[in-house]
XYZ file of C-alpha atoms in Angstrom:
195
model
C 110.973 240.701 86.276
C 108.627 237.998 85.388
C 109.438 238.595 81.732
C 113.163 238.373 82.313
C 112.879 235.084 84.076
C 110.714 233.685 81.292
C 113.232 234.854 78.746
C 116.036 233.134 80.627
C 114.041 229.947 80.799
C 113.420 230.062 77.023
C 117.118 230.718 76.373
C 118.114 227.855 78.633
C 115.622 225.572 76.930
C 116.828 226.682 73.495
C 120.432 226.110 74.517
C 119.544 222.697 75.846
C 117.650 221.855 72.660
C 120.481 223.069 70.454
C 122.958 221.222 72.581
C 120.878 218.054 72.394
C 120.413 218.384 68.631
C 124.110 219.025 67.990
C 125.256 216.200 70.093
C 122.769 213.868 68.395
C 123.735 215.149 65.007
C 127.405 214.964 65.903
C 127.144 211.436 67.147
C 125.395 210.456 63.970
C 128.138 211.906 61.818
C 130.813 210.270 63.993
C 128.987 206.985 63.634
C 128.759 207.550 59.898
C 132.452 208.340 59.771
C 133.297 205.202 61.692
C 131.160 203.161 59.361
C 132.766 204.765 56.358
C 136.202 204.196 57.775
C 135.587 200.533 58.481
C 133.993 199.793 55.123
C 136.623 201.576 53.064
C 139.431 199.141 52.083
C 142.951 200.309 52.314
C 145.068 199.361 49.299
C 147.555 196.535 49.929
C 151.157 197.495 49.693
C 153.237 194.859 47.920
C 156.160 193.720 50.020
C 159.000 193.043 47.542
C 161.250 191.440 50.168
C 158.574 188.826 50.992
C 158.027 188.044 47.294
C 161.778 187.700 46.685
C 162.118 185.342 49.652
C 159.192 183.253 48.378
C 160.758 183.140 44.893
C 164.103 182.034 46.337
C 162.410 179.344 48.415
C 160.487 178.059 45.363
C 163.649 178.073 43.253
C 165.601 176.218 45.955
C 162.821 173.637 46.242
C 162.800 173.128 42.450
C 166.597 172.747 42.394
C 166.493 170.153 45.186
C 163.746 168.240 43.380
C 165.758 168.298 40.134
C 168.859 167.120 42.008
C 166.903 164.284 43.634
C 165.508 163.187 40.254
C 168.981 163.335 38.676
C 170.382 161.155 41.471
C 167.554 158.644 41.046
C 168.115 158.529 37.277
C 171.881 158.112 37.723
C 171.326 155.298 40.226
C 168.845 153.611 37.881
C 171.292 153.919 34.963
C 174.100 152.492 37.098
C 171.911 149.582 38.154
C 170.837 148.943 34.549
C 174.477 148.998 33.393
C 175.450 146.571 36.133
C 172.596 144.217 35.197
C 173.543 144.439 31.509
C 177.166 143.610 32.355
C 176.103 140.660 34.509
C 173.872 139.391 31.696
C 176.680 139.802 29.133
C 179.079 137.953 31.440
C 176.533 135.185 31.934
C 176.000 134.816 28.177
C 179.755 134.857 27.573
C 180.172 132.164 30.204
C 177.440 130.077 28.579
C 179.088 130.482 25.181
C 182.448 129.600 26.659
C 180.951 126.461 28.135
C 179.208 125.540 24.884
C 181.436 123.404 22.770
C 180.689 122.032 19.343
C 181.317 118.317 19.444
C 181.781 116.040 16.415
C 182.513 112.377 16.472
C 184.381 110.961 13.489
C 187.003 108.480 12.469
C 190.381 110.143 11.800
C 193.971 109.192 11.139
C 196.989 111.287 12.071
C 198.757 112.640 8.981
C 201.407 114.824 10.656
C 202.123 115.626 14.281
C 204.582 117.736 16.245
C 203.595 115.943 19.454
C 203.462 112.302 20.415
C 199.808 111.353 20.125
C 198.810 108.633 22.534
C 196.225 106.161 21.210
C 194.219 106.567 24.440
C 193.777 110.263 23.684
C 190.466 110.262 21.816
C 189.443 113.867 22.567
C 191.093 116.419 20.291
C 190.759 120.213 20.350
C 190.429 121.379 16.741
C 191.265 124.960 15.665
C 190.864 124.571 11.895
C 189.446 122.347 9.198
C 190.618 122.423 5.569
C 190.079 120.668 2.252
C 193.733 121.080 1.273
C 196.685 119.764 3.254
C 198.769 122.867 2.491
C 196.232 125.129 4.247
C 196.260 122.806 7.257
C 200.070 123.042 7.338
C 199.913 126.853 7.329
C 197.519 126.698 10.297
C 200.021 124.408 12.044
C 202.830 126.938 11.499
C 200.697 129.623 13.112
C 199.963 127.329 16.075
C 203.673 126.485 16.471
C 204.464 130.212 16.626
C 202.103 130.360 19.626
C 203.933 127.500 21.395
C 201.490 124.704 20.510
C 202.472 121.267 19.255
C 199.785 120.762 16.607
C 198.797 117.701 14.660
C 196.943 117.222 11.380
C 194.295 114.525 11.195
C 192.342 113.451 8.128
C 188.751 112.245 8.400
C 186.946 109.807 6.103
C 185.653 112.621 3.838
C 189.194 113.882 3.190
C 188.964 116.955 5.450
C 192.125 117.915 7.333
C 191.599 118.813 11.004
C 194.258 120.817 12.840
C 194.397 119.842 16.499
C 196.391 121.613 19.246
C 195.597 119.437 22.260
C 194.569 115.835 22.917
C 193.225 114.221 26.082
C 192.085 110.853 27.366
C 188.948 112.347 28.969
C 186.227 114.636 27.658
C 186.124 116.674 30.860
C 189.833 117.503 30.631
C 189.448 118.499 26.981
C 186.439 120.738 27.759
C 188.291 122.442 30.614
C 191.255 123.039 28.291
C 188.932 124.591 25.673
C 187.549 127.033 28.271
C 191.096 127.931 29.308
C 192.345 128.350 25.715
C 189.390 130.520 24.712
C 190.463 133.006 27.364
C 194.189 132.910 26.626
C 193.845 132.621 22.826
C 190.703 134.458 21.670
C 191.843 134.041 18.069
C 190.880 130.383 18.457
C 187.459 131.105 20.000
C 185.811 128.861 17.380
C 187.724 125.772 18.518
C 185.698 122.617 18.883
C 185.995 119.090 20.245
C 186.560 116.095 18.008
C 185.829 112.729 19.566
C 187.769 110.069 17.726
C 185.840 106.971 16.758
C 187.770 103.811 17.305
């Protein structure tokens, strides 16, 4: 009986030892498995829908940027064109206001209008060495409803005038007006008659 109780005690102790060893060993392997599981990296799965959305967003952003730049360039070109037009208009106005002025002694050779002696400021559209050429210029001016006159200066040059005035200001204003209405006479100039 004593032997049987000792044998039971040894079996119980062995079972306890085995149980203790297994649980320790088991916990170690569980811990090792946990460690292995946490250190192992899972492969990333590429999400095609996210990439496509990002690509669309980037493309949309690029298109908006290109549109903004195009608008800026168009606005800059429009502004540059407007400035160029203003500058061209200003230069044209300056040229229109610039009048070549010559002062010389002349005598009237032929006239379709009554020339008043007080009218010393003559608008000249042509100057010729030969009277016949001056007469042809007069015919052209008559066809455009002018009453021209031919004046000869001291050097024998024939000046074809289409308008005479008593004041320089009136003559200059008429030149500006005629340059607009008759661009073919844009080179007209002002002769101031010496008395």
